PDB file of N, CA and C and ligand atoms in Angstrom:
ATOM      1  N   UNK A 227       0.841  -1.200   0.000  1.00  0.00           N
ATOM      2  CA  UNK A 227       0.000   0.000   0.000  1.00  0.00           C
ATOM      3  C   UNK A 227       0.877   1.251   0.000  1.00  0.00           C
ATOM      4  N   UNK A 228       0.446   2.179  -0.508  1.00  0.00           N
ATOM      5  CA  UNK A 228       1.247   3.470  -0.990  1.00  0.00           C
ATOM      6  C   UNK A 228       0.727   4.332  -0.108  1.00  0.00           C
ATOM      7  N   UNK A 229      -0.444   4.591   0.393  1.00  0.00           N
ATOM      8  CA  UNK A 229      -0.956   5.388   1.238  1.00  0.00           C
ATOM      9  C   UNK A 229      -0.664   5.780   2.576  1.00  0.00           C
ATOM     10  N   UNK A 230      -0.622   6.920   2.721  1.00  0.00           N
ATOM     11  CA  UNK A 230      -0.331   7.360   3.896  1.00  0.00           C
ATOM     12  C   UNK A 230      -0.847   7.131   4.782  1.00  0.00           C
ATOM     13  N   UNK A 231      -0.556   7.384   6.484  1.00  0.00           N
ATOM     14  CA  UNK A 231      -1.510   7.350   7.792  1.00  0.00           C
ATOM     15  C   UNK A 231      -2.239   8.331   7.682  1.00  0.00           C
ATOM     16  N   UNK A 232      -1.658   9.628   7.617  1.00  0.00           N
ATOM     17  CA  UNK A 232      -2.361  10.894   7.348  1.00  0.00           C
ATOM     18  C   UNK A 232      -3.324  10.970   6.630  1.00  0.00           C
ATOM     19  N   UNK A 233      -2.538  10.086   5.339  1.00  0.00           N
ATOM     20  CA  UNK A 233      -4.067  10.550   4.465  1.00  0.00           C
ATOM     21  C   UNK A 233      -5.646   9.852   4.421  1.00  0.00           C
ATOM     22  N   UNK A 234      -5.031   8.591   5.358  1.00  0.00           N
ATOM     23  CA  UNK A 234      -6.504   7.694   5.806  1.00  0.00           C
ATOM     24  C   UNK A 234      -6.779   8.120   7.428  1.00  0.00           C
ATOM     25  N   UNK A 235      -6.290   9.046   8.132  1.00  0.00           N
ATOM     26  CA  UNK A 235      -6.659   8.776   9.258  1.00  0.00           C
ATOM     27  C   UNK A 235      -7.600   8.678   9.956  1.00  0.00           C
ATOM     28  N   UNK A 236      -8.272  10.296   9.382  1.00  0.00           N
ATOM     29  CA  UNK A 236      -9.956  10.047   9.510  1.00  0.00           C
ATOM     30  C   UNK A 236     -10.567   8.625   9.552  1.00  0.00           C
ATOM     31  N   UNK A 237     -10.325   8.242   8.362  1.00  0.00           N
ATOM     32  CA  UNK A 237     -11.051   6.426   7.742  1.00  0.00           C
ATOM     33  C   UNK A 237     -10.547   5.297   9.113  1.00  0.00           C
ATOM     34  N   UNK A 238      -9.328   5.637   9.086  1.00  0.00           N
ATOM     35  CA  UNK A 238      -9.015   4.526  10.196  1.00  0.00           C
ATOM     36  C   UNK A 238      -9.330   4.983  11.303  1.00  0.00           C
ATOM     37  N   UNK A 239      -9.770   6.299  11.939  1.00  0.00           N
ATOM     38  CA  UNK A 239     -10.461   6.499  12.938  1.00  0.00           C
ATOM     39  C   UNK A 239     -11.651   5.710  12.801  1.00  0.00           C
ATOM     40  N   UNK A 240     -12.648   6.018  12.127  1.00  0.00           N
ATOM     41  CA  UNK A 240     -14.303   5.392  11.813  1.00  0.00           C
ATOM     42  C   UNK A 240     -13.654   3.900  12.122  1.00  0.00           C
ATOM     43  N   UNK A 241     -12.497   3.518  11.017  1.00  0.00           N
ATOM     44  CA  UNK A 241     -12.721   1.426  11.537  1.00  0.00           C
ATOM     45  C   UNK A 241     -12.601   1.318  12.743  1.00  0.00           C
ATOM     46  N   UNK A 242     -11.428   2.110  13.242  1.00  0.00           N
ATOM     47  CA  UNK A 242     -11.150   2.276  15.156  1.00  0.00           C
ATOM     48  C   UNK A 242     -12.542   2.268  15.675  1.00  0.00           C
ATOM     49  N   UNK A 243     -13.464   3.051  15.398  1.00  0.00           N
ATOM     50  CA  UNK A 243     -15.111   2.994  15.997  1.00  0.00           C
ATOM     51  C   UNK A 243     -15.194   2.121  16.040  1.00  0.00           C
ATOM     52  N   UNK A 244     -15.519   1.556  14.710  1.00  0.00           N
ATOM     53  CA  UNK A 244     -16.403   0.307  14.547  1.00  0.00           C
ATOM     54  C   UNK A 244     -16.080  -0.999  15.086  1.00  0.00           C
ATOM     55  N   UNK A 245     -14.478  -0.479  14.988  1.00  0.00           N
ATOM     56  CA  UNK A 245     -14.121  -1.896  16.130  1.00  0.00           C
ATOM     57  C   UNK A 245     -13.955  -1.917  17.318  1.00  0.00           C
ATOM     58  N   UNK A 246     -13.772  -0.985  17.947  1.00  0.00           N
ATOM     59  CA  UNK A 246     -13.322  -0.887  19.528  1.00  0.00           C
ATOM     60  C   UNK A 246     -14.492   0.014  20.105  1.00  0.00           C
ATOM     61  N   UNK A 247     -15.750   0.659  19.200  1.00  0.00           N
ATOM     62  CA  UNK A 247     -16.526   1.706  19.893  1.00  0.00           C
ATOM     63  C   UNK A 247     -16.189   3.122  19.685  1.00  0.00           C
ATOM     64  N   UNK A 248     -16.757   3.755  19.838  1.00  0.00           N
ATOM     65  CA  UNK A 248     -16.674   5.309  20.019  1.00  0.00           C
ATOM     66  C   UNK A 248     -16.084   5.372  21.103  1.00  0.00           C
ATOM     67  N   UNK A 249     -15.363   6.650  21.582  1.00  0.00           N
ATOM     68  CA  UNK A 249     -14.640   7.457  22.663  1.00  0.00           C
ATOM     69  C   UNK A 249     -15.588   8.221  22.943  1.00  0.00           C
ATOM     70  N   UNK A 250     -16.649   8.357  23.481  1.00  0.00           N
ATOM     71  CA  UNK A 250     -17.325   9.909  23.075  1.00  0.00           C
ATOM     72  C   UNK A 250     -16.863  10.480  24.828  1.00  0.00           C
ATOM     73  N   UNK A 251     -16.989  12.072  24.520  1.00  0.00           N
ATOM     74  CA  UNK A 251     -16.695  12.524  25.671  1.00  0.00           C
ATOM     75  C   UNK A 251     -17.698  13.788  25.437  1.00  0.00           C
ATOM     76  N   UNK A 252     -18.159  14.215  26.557  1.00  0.00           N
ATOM     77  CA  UNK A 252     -19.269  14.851  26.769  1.00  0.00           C
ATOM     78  C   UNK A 252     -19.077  16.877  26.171  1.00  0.00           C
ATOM     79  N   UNK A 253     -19.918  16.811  25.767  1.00  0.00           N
ATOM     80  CA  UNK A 253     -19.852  18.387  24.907  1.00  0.00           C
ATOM     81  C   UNK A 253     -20.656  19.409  25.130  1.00  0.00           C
ATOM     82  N   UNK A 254     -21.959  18.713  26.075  1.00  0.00           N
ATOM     83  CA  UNK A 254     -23.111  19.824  26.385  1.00  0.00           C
ATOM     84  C   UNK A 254     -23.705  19.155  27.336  1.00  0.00           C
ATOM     85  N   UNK A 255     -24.094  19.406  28.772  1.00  0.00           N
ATOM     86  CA  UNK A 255     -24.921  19.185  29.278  1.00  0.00           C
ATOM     87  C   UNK A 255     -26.244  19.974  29.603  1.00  0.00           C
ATOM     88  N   UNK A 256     -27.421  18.721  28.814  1.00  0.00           N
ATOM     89  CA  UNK A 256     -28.555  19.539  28.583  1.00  0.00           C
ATOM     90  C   UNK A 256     -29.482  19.714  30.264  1.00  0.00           C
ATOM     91  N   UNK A 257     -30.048  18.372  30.463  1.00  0.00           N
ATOM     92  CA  UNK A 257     -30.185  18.535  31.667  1.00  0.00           C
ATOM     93  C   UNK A 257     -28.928  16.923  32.587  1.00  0.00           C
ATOM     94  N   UNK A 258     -29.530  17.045  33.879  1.00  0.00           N
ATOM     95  CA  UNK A 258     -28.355  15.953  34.614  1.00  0.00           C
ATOM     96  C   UNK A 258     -28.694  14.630  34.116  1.00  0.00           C
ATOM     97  N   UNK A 259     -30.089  14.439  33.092  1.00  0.00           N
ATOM     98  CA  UNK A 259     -29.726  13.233  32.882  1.00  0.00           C
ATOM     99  C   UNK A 259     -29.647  13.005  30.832  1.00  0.00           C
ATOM    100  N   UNK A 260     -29.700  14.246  30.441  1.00  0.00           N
ATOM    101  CA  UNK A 260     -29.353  14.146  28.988  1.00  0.00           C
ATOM    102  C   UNK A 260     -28.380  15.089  28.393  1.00  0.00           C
ATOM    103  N   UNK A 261     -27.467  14.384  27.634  1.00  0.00           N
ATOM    104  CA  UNK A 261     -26.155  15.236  27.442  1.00  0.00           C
ATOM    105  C   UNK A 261     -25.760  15.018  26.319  1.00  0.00           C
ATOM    106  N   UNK A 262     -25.227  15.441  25.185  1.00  0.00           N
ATOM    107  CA  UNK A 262     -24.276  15.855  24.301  1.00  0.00           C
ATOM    108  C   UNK A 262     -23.155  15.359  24.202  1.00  0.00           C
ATOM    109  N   UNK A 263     -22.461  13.883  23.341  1.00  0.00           N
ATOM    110  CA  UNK A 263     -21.376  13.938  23.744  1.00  0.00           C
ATOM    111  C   UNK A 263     -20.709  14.196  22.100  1.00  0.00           C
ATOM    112  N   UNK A 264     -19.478  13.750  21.850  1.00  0.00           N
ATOM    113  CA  UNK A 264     -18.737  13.742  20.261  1.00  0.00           C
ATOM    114  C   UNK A 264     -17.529  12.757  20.748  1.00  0.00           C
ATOM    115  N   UNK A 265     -17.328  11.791  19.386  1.00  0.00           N
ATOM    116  CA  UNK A 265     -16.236  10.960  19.595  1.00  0.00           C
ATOM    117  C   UNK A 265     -14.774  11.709  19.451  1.00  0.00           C
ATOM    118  N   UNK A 266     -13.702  11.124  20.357  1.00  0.00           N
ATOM    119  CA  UNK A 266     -12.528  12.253  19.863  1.00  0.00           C
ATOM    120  C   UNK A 266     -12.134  11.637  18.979  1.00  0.00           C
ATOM    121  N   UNK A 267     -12.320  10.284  18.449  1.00  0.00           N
ATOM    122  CA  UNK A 267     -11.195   9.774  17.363  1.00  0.00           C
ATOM    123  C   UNK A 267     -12.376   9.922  15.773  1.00  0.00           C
ATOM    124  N   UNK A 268     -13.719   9.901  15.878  1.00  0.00           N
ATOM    125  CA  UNK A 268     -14.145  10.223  14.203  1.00  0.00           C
ATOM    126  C   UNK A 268     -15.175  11.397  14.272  1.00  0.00           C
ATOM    127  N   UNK A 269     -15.225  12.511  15.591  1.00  0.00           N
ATOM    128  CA  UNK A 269     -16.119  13.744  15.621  1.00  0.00           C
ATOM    129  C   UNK A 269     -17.408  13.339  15.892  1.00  0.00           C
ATOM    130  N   UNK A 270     -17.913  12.110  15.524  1.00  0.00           N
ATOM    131  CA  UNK A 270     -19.392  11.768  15.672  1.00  0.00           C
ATOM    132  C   UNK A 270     -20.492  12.757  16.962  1.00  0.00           C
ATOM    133  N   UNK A 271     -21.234  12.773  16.669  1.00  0.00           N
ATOM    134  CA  UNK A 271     -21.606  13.690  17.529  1.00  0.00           C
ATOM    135  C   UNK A 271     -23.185  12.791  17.934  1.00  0.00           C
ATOM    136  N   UNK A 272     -23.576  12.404  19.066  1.00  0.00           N
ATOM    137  CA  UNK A 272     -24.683  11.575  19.370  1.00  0.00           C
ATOM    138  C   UNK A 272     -25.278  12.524  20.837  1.00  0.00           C
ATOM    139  N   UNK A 273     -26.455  12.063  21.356  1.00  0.00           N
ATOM    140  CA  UNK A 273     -27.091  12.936  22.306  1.00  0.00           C
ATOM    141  C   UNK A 273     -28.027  11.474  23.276  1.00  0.00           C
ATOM    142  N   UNK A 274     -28.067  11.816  24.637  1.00  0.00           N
ATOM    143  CA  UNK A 274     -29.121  10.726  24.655  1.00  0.00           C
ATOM    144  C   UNK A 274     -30.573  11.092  24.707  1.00  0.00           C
ATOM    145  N   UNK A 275     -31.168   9.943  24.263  1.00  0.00           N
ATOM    146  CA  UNK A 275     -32.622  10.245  23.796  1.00  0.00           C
ATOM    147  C   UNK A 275     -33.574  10.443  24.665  1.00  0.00           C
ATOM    148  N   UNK A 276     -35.128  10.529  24.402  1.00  0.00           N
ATOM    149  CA  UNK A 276     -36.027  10.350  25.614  1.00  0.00           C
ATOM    150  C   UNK A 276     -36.055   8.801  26.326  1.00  0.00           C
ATOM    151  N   UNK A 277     -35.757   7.929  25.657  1.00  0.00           N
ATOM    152  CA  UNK A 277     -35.527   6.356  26.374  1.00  0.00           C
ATOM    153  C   UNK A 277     -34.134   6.044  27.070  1.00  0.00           C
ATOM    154  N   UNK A 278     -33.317   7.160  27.057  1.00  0.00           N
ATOM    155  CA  UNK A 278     -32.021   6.964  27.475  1.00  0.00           C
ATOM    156  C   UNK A 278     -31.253   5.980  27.125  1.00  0.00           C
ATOM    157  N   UNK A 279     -31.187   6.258  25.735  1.00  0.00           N
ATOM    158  CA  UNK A 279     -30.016   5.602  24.848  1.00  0.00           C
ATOM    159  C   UNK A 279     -29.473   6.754  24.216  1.00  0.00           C
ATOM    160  N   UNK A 280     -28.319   6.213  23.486  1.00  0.00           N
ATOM    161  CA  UNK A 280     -27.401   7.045  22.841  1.00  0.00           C
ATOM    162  C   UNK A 280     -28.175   7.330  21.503  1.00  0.00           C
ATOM    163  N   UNK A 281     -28.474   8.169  20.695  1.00  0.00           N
ATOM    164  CA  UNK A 281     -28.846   8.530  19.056  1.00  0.00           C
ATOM    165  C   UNK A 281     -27.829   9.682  18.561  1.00  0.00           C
ATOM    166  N   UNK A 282     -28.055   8.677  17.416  1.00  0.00           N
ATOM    167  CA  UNK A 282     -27.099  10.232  16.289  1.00  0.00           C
ATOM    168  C   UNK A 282     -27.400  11.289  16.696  1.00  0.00           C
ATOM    169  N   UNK A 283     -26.593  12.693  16.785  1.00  0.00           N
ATOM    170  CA  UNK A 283     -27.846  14.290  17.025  1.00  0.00           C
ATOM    171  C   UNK A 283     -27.890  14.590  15.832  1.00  0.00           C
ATOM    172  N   UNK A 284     -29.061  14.638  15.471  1.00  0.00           N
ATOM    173  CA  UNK A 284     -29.877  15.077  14.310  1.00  0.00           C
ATOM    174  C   UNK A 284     -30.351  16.336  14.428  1.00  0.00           C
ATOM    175  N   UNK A 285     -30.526  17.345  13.059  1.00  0.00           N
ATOM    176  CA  UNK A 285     -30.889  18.867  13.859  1.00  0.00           C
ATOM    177  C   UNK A 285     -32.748  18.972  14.644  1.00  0.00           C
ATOM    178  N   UNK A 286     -33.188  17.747  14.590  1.00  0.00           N
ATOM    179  CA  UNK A 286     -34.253  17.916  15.223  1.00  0.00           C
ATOM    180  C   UNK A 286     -34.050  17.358  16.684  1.00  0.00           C
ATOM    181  N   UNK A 287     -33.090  16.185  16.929  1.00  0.00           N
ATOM    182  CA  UNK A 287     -33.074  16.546  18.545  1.00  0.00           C
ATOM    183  C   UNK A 287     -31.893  17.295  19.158  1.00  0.00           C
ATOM    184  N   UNK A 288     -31.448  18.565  18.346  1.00  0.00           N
ATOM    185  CA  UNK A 288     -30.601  18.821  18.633  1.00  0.00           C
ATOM    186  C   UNK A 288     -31.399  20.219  19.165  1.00  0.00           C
ATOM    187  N   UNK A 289     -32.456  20.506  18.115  1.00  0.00           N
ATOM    188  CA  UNK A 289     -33.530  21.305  18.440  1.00  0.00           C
ATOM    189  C   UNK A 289     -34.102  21.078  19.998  1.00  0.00           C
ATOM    190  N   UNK A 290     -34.781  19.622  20.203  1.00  0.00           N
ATOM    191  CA  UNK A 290     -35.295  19.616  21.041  1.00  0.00           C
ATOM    192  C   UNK A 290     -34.499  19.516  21.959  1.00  0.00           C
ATOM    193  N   UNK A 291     -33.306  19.652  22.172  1.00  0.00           N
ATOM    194  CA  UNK A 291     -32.199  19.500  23.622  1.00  0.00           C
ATOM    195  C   UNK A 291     -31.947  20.954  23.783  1.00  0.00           C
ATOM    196  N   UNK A 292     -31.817  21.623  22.636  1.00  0.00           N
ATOM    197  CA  UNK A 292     -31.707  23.463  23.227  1.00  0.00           C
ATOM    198  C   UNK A 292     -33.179  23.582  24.142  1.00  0.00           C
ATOM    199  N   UNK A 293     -34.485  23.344  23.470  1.00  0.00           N
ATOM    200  CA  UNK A 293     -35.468  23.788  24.214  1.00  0.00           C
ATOM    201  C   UNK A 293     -35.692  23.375  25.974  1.00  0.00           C
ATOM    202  N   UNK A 294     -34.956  21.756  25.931  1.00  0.00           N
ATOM    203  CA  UNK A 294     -34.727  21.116  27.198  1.00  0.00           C
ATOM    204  C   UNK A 294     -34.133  22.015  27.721  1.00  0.00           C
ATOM    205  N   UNK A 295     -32.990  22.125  27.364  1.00  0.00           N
ATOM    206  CA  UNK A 295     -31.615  23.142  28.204  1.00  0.00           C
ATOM    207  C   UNK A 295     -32.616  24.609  28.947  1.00  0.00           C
ATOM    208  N   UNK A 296     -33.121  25.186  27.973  1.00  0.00           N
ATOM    209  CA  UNK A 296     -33.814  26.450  28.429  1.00  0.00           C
ATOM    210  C   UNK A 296     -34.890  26.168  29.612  1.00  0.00           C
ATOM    211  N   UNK A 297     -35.455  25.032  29.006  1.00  0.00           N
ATOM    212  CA  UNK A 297     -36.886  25.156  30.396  1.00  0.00           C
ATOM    213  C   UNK A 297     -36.370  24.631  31.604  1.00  0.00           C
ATOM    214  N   UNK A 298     -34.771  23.890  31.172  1.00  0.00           N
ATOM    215  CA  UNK A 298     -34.191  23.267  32.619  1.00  0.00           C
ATOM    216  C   UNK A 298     -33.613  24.571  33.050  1.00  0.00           C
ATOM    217  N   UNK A 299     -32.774  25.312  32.755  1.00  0.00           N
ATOM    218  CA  UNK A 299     -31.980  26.113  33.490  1.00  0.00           C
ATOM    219  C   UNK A 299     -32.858  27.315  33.989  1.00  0.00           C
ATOM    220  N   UNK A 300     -33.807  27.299  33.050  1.00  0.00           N
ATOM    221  CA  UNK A 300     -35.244  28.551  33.660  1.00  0.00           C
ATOM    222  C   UNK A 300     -35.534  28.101  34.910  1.00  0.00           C
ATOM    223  N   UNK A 301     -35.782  26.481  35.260  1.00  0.00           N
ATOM    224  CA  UNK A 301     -36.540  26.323  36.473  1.00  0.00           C
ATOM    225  C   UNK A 301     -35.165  26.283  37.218  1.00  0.00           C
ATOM    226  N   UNK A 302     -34.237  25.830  36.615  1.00  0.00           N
ATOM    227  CA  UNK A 302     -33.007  25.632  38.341  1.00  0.00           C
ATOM    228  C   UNK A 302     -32.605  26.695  38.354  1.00  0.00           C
ATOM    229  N   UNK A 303     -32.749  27.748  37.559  1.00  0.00           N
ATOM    230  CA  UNK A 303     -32.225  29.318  37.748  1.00  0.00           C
ATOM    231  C   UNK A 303     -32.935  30.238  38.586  1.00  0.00           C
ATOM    232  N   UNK A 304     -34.431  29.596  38.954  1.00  0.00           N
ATOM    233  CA  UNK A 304     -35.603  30.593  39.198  1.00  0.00           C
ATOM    234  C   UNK A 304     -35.395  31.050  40.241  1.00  0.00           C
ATOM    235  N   UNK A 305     -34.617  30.681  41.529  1.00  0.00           N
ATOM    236  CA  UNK A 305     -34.104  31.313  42.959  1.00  0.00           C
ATOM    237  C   UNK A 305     -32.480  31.663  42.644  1.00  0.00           C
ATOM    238  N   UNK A 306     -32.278  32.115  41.805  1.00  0.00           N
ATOM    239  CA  UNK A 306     -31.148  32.912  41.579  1.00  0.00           C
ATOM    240  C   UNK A 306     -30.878  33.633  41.281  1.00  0.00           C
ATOM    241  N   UNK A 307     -30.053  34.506  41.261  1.00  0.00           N
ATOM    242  CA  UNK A 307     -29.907  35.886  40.341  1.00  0.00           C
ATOM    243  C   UNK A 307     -29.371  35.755  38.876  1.00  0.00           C
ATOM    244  N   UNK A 308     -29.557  36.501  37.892  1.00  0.00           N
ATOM    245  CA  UNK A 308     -29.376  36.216  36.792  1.00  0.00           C
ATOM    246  C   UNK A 308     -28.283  37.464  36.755  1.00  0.00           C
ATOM    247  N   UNK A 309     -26.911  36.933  36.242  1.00  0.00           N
ATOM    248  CA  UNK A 309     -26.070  37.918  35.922  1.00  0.00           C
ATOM    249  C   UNK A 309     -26.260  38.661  34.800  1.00  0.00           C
TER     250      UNK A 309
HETATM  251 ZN1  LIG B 116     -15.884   7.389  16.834  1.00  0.00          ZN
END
């Protein structure tokens, strides 16, 4: 093979997924029990769902995790001061 590491690395990141799993490490916490994470080795970006599993983030529950985030931090914010 003539090809570089560099130039497949991305690619051999994804087989790294597929064989050993995602790395994901957390990127947003929406509320304490749904969060945002992204893989460090292929970027993947997944969220957990209303059944509390992992799903792709798609821009529709990516939609519905901003709206989570807001009505959560509205209510745990409501005896606080808002800077
Ligand atoms: Zn990955």
């Amino acid at each position: 093979m003539k090809e570089t590491i560099n130039k497949y690395g991305n690619r051999l990141s994804a087989i790294f997924c597929s064989i050993f799993g995602h790395h994901f490490g957390v990127t947003k916490e929406i509320t304490s029990h749904i969060k945002e994470y992204k893989c460090v080795h292929c970027n993947k970006e997944v969220t957990t769902d209303a059944s509390g599993n992992l799903s792709e983030l798609t821009p529709e529950l990516q939609d519905i995790n901003n709206t989570l985030e807001h009505i959560y931090q509205k209510r745990h914010n409501s005896n606080q001061q808002v800077a």
